[in-house]
mmCIF file of C-alpha atoms in Angstrom:
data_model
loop_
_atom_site.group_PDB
_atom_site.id
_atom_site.type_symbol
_atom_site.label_atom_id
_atom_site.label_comp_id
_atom_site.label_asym_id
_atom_site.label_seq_id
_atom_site.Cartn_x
_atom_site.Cartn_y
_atom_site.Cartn_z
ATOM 1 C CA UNK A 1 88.533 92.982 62.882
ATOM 2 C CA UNK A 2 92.339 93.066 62.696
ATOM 3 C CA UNK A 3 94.852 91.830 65.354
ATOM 4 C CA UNK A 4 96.389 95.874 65.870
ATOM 5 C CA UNK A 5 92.687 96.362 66.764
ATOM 6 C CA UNK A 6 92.728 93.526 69.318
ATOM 7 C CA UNK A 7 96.151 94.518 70.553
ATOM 8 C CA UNK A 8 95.036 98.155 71.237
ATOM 9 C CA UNK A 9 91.916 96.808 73.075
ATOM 10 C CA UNK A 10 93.717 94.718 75.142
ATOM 11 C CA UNK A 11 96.632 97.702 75.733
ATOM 12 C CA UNK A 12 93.523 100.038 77.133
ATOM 13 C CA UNK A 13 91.714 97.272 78.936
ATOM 14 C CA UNK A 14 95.341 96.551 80.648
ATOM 15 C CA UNK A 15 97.068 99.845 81.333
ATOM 16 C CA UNK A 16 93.269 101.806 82.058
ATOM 17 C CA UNK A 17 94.172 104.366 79.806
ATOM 18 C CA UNK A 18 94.354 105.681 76.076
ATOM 19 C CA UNK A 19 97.383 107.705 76.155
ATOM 20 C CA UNK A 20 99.756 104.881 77.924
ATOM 21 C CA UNK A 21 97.975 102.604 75.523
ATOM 22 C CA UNK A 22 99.373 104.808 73.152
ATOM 23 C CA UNK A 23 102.722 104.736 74.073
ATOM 24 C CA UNK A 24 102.468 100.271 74.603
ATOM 25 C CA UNK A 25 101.901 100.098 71.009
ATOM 26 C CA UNK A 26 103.623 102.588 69.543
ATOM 27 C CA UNK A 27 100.346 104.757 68.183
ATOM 28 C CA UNK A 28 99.399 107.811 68.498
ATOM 29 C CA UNK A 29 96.265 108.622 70.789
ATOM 30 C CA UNK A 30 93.829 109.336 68.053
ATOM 31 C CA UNK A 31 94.929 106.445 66.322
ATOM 32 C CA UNK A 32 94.007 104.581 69.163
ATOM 33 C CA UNK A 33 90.868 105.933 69.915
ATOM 34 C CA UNK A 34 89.877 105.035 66.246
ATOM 35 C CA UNK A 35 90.918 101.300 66.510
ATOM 36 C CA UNK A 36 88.638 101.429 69.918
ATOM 37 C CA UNK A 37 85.315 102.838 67.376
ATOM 38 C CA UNK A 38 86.179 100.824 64.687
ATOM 39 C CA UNK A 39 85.714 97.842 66.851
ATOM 40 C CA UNK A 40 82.991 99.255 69.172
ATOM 41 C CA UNK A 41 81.045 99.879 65.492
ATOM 42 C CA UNK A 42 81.860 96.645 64.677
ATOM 43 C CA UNK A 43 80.335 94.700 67.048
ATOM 44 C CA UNK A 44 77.968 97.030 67.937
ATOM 45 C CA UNK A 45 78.147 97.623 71.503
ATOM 46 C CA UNK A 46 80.275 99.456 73.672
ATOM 47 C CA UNK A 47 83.778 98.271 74.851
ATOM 48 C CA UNK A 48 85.356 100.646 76.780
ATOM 49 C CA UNK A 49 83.834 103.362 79.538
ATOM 50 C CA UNK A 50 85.554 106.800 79.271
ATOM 51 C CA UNK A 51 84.760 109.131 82.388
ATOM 52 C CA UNK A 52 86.364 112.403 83.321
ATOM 53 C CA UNK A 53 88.139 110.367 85.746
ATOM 54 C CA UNK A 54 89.380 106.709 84.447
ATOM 55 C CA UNK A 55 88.868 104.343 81.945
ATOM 56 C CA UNK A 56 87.447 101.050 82.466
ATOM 57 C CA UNK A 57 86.013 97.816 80.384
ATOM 58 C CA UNK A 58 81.855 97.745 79.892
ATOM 59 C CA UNK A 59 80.121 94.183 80.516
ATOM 60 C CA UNK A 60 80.137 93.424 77.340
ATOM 61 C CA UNK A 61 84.444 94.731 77.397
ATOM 62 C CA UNK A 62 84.845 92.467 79.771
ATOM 63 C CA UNK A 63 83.735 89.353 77.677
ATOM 64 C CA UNK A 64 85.190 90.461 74.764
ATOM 65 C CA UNK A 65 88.973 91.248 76.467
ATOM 66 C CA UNK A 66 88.935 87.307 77.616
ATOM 67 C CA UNK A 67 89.060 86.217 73.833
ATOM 68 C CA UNK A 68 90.902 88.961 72.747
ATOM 69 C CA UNK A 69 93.579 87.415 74.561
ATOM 70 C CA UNK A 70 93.234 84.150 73.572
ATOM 71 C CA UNK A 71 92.982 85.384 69.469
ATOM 72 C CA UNK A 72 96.047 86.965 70.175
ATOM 73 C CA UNK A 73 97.661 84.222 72.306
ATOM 74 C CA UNK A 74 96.364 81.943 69.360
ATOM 75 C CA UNK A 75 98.109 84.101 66.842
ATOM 76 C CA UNK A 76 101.524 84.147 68.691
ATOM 77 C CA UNK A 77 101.472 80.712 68.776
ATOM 78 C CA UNK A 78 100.925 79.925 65.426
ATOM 79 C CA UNK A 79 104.040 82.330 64.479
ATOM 80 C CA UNK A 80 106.034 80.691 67.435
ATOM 81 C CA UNK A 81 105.390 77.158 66.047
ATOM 82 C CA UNK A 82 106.237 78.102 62.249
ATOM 83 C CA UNK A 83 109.286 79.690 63.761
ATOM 84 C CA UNK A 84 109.997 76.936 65.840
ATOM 85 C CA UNK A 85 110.631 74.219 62.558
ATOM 86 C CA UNK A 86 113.453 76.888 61.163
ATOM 87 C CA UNK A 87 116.787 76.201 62.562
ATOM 88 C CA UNK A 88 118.342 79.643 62.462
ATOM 89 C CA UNK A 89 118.054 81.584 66.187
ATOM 90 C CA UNK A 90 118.037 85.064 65.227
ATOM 91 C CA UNK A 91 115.481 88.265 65.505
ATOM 92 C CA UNK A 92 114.814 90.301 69.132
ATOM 93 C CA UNK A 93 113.613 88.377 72.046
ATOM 94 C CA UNK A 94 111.835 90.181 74.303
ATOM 95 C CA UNK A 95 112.646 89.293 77.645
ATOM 96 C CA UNK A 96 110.919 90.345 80.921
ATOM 97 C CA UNK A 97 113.213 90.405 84.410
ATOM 98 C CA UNK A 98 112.653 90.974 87.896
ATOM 99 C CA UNK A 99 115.592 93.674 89.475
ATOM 100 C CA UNK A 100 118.265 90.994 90.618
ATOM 101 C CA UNK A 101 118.352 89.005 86.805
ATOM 102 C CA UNK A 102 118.080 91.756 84.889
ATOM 103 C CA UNK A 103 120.909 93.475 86.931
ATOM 104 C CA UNK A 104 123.139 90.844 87.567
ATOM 105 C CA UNK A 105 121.793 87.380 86.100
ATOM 106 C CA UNK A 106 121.433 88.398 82.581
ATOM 107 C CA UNK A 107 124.571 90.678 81.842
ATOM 108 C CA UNK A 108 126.386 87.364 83.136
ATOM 109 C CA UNK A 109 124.501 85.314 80.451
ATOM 110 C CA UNK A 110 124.101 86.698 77.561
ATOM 111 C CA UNK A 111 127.622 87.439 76.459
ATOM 112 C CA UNK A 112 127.780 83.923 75.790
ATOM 113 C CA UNK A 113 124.333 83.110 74.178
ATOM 114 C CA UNK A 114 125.368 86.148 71.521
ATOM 115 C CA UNK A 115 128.583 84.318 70.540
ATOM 116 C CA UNK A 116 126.852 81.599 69.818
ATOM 117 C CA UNK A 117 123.955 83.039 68.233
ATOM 118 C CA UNK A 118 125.274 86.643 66.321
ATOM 119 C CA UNK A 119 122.065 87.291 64.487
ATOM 120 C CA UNK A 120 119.906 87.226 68.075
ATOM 121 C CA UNK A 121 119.447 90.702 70.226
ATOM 122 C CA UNK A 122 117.580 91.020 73.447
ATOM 123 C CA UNK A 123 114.943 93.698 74.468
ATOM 124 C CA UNK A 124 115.186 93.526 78.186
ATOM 125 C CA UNK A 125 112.529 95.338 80.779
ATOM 126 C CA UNK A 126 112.577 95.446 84.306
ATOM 127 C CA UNK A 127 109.181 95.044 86.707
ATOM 128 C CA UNK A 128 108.897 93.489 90.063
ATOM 129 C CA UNK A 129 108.516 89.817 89.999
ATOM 130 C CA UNK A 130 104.492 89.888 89.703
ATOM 131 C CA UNK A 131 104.405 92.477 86.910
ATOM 132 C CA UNK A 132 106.849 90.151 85.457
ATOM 133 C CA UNK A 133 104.390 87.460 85.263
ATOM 134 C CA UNK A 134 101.571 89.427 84.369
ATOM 135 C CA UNK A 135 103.467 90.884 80.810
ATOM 136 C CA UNK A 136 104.338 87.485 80.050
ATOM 137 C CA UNK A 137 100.187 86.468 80.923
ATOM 138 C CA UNK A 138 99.344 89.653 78.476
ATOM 139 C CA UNK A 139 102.345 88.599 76.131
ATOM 140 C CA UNK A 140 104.023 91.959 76.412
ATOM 141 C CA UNK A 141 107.569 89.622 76.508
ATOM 142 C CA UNK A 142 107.725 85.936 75.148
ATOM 143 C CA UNK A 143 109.999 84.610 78.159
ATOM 144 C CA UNK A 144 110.644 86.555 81.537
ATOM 145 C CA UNK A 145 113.210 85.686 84.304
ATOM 146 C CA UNK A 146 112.094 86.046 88.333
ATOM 147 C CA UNK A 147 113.072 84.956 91.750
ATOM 148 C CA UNK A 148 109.964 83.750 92.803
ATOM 149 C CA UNK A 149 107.287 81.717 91.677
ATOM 150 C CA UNK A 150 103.458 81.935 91.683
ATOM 151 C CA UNK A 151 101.304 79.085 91.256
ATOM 152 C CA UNK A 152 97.990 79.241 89.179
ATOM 153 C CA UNK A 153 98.877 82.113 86.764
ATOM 154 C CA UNK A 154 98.955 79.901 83.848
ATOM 155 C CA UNK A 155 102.800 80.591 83.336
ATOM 156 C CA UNK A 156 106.093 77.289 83.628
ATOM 157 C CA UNK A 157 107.973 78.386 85.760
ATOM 158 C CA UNK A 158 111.556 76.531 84.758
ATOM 159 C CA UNK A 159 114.715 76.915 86.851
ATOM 160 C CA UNK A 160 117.603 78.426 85.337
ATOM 161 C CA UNK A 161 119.693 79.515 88.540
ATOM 162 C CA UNK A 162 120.391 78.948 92.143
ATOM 163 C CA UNK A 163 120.853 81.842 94.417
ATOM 164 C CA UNK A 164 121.681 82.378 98.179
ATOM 165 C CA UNK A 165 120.283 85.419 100.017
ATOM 166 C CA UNK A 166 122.651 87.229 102.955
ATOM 167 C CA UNK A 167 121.970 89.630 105.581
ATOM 168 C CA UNK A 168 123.782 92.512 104.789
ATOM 169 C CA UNK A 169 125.173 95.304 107.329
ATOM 170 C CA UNK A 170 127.044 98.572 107.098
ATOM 171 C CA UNK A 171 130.715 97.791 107.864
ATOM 172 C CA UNK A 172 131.114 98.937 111.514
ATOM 173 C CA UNK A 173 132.485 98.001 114.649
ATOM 174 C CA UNK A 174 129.517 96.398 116.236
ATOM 175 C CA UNK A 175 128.709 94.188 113.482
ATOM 176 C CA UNK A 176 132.374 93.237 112.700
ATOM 177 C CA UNK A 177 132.733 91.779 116.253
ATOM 178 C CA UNK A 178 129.837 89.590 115.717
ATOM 179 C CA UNK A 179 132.793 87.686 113.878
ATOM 180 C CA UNK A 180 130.039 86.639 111.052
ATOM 181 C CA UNK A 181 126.822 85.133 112.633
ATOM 182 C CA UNK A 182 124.299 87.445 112.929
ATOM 183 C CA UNK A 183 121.306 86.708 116.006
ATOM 184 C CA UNK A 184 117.524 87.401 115.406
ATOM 185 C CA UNK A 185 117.519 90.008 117.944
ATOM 186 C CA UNK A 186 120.123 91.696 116.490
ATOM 187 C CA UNK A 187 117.833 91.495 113.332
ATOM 188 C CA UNK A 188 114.699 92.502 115.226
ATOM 189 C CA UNK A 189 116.018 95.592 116.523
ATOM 190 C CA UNK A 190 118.341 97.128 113.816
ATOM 191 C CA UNK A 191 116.707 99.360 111.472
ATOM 192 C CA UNK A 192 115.436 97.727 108.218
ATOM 193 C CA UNK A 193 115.916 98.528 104.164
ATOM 194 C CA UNK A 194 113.034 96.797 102.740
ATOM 195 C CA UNK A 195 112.288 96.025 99.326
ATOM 196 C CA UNK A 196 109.421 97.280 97.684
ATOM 197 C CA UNK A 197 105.957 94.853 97.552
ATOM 198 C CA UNK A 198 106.128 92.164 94.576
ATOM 199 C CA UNK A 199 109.499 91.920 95.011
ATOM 200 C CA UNK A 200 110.570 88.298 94.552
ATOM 201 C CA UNK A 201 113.576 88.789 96.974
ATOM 202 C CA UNK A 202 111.304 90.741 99.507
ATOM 203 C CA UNK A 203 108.869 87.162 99.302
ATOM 204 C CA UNK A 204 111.359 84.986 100.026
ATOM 205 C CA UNK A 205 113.264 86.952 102.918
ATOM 206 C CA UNK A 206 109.841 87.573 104.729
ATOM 207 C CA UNK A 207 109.425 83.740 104.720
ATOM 208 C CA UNK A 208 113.058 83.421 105.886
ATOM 209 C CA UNK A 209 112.246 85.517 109.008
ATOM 210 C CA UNK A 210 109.148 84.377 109.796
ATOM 211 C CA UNK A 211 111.313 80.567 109.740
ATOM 212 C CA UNK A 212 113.261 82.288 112.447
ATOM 213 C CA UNK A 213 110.402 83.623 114.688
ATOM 214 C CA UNK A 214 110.794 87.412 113.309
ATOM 215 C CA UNK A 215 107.379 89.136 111.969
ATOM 216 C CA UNK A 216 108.479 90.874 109.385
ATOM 217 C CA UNK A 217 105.838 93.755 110.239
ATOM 218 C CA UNK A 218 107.492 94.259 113.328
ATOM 219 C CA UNK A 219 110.812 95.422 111.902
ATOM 220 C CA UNK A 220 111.889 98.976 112.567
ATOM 221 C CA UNK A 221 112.038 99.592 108.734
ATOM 222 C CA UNK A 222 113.633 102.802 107.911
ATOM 223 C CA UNK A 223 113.064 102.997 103.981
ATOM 224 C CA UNK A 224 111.539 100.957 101.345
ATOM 225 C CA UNK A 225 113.075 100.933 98.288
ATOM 226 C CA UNK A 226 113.121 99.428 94.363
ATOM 227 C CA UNK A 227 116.348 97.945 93.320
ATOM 228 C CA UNK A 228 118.750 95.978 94.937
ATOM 229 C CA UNK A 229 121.690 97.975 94.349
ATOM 230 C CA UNK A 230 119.728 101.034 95.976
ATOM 231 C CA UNK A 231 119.074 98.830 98.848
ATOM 232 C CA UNK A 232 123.123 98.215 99.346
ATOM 233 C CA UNK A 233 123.827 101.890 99.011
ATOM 234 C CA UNK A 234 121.476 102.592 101.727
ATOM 235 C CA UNK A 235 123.188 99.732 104.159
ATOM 236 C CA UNK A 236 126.778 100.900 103.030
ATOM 237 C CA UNK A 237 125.181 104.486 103.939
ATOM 238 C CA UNK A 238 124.343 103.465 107.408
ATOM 239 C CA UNK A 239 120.013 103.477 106.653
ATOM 240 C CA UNK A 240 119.691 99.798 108.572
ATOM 241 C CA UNK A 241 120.620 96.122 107.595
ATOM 242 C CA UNK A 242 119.115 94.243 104.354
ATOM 243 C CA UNK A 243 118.425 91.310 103.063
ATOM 244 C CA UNK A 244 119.667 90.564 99.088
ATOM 245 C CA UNK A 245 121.035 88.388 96.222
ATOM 246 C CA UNK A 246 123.916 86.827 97.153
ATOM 247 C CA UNK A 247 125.102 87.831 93.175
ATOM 248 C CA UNK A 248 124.054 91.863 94.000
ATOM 249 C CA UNK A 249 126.570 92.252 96.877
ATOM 250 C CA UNK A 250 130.150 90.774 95.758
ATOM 251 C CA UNK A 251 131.258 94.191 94.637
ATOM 252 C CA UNK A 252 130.218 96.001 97.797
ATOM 253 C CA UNK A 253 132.315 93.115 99.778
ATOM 254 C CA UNK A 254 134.730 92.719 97.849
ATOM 255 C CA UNK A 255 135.282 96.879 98.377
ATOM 256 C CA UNK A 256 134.730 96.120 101.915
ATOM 257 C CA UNK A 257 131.398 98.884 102.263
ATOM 258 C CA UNK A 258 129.147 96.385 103.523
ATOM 259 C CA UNK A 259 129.371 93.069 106.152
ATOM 260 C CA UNK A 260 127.512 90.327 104.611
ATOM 261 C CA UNK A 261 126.195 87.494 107.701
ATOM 262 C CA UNK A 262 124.974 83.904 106.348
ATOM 263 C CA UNK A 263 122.440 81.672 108.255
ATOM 264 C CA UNK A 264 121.846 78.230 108.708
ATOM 265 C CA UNK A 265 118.674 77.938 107.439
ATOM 266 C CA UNK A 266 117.120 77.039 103.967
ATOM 267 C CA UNK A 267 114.979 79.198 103.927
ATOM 268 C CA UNK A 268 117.703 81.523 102.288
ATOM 269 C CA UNK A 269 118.221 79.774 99.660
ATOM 270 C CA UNK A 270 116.120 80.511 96.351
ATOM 271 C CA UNK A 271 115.979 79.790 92.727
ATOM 272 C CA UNK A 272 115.540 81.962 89.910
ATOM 273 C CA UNK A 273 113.172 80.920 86.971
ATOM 274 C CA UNK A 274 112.620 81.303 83.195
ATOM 275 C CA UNK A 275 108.878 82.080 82.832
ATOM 276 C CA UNK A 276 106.540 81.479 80.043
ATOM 277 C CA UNK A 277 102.569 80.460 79.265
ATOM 278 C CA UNK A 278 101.726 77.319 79.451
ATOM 279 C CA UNK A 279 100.662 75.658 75.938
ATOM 280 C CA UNK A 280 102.811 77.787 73.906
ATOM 281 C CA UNK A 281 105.512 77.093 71.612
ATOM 282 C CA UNK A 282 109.065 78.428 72.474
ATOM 283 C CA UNK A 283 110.174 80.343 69.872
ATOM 284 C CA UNK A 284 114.191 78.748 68.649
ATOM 285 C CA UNK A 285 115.667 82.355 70.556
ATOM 286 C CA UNK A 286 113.743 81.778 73.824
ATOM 287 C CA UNK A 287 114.910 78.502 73.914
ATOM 288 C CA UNK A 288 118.083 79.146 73.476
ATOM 289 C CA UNK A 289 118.428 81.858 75.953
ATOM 290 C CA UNK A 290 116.582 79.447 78.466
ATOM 291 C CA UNK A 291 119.738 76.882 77.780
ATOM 292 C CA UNK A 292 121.720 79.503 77.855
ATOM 293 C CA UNK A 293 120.951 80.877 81.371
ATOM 294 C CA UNK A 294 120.754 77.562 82.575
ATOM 295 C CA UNK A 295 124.263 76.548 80.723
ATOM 296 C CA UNK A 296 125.843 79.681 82.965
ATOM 297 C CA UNK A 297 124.608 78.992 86.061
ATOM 298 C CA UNK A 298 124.813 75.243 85.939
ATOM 299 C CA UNK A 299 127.367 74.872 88.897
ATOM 300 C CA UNK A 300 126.722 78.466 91.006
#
């Protein structure tokens, strides 16, 4: 049994399918198909269930996926601690973000972590904030960044930044004369651009409006979309009024496309987080970019 095997197992298990599998691990189909036989053979029972129409984990898959994981997770840990005694941050990090950090937060950041550390690079991939946590759970990325957190996933979830969120209009007359404070039933009855679900930012301002007395299923929501700088390009575009990262709409203010309305209430304000599993060792880059991110933000 080798780890590529277990790595491939868990890919197919994850993604419910051999050719995306494929393309996770960087194999080509047959290739994985082998590593699936090879280990099937080797234990003697089937893992996976192929059918015309998906692909899916056995009874006895399922057992086996749980300590596939934790072989792997077992492995990466070793490497991470043996890593961790050498002084020298260098090598790729991979890094998961959610749409506002890896837009905004982390192009702010790492200039500075790279002139300290030349011999580090970043691969950077962009989910929703609950993929986010999931490819750090599956170790697809050592250390993510998200705007929300979610308790019992197994994951520290560290604070690295501090965010507001604003309600943000189109620039016209009838929101200019509101002379920046924005009601709830001007809210409640303007049309809506929502993020999409898993969205850390479309958590927190559905919490925010609810703290007002606004369900946010009764908004007149005219599109859903997912990325934040989609969602101010339909507000400058006249599609309704959003809700977003106070760092994702300077530009479109400072360019004066978009009205941007504060509001007393806490619940607007939100944190962003470095992400990683519980009982394992930072590698010396992820802890460095951690202190980095946190180094940048320190006094936003």
């Amino acid at each position: 049994m080798h780890f590529k095997q277990l790595e491939v197992f868990v890919s197919v298990v994850r993604l419910k399918s051999f050719s995306k599998a494929a393309d996770a691990v960087y194999l080509s189909q047959p290739t994985v198909s082998a590593h699936i036989n090879a280990l099937e053979q080797e234990l003697d029972t089937k893992l996976i269930v192929r059918s015309t129409k998906e692909v899916y984990p056995s009874k006895a898959g399922k057992i086996f996926y749980k300590y596939a994981l934790d072989m792997l997770d077992m492995r990466d840990a070793a490497i991470a601690e043996v890593k961790s005694s050498l002084t020298q941050v260098k090598g790729t990090l991979e890094v998961a973000a959610s749409t506002v950090p890896s837009q905004y937060l982390l192009p702010m950041a790492i200039p500075a972590i790279l002139e300290k550390y030349p011999l580090l690079n970043f691969s950077i991939k962009q989910y929703d904030s609950v993929e986010v946590v999931h490819r750090i759970i599956d170790m697809d990325a050592e250390v993510g960044v998200t705007g929300a957190m979610f308790e019992k996933s197994g994951c520290v979830f560290e604070p690295v930044a501090q965010d507001r969120l604003l309600i943000i209009t189109p620039n016209k007359p009838e929101y200019a004369e509101l002379n920046g404070k924005i009601r709830p039933d001007i809210i409640r009855t303007s049309r809506f651009v929502a993020r999409e679900y898993g969205s850390g930012t479309r958590k927190e301002s559905e919490n925010f409006l609810r703290g007002i007395g606004i369900d946010p299923a009764s908004l007149k929501t005219s599109v859903q979309l997912e990325s934040t700088e989609s969602i101010i390009q339909a507000v400058k575009n006249d599609l309704g009024i959003s809700i977003v990262s106070k760092f994702a709409c300077q530009d479109a203010l400072a360019a004066g496309s978009i009205l941007a309305f504060d509001y007393e209430s806490s619940g607007l304000d939100r944190k962003f987080y470095a992400v990683y599993r519980k009982n394992r060792p930072l590698s010396p880059a992820a802890e460095a970019f951690i202190k980095g991110m946190k180094d940048r933000f320190k006094d936003k």
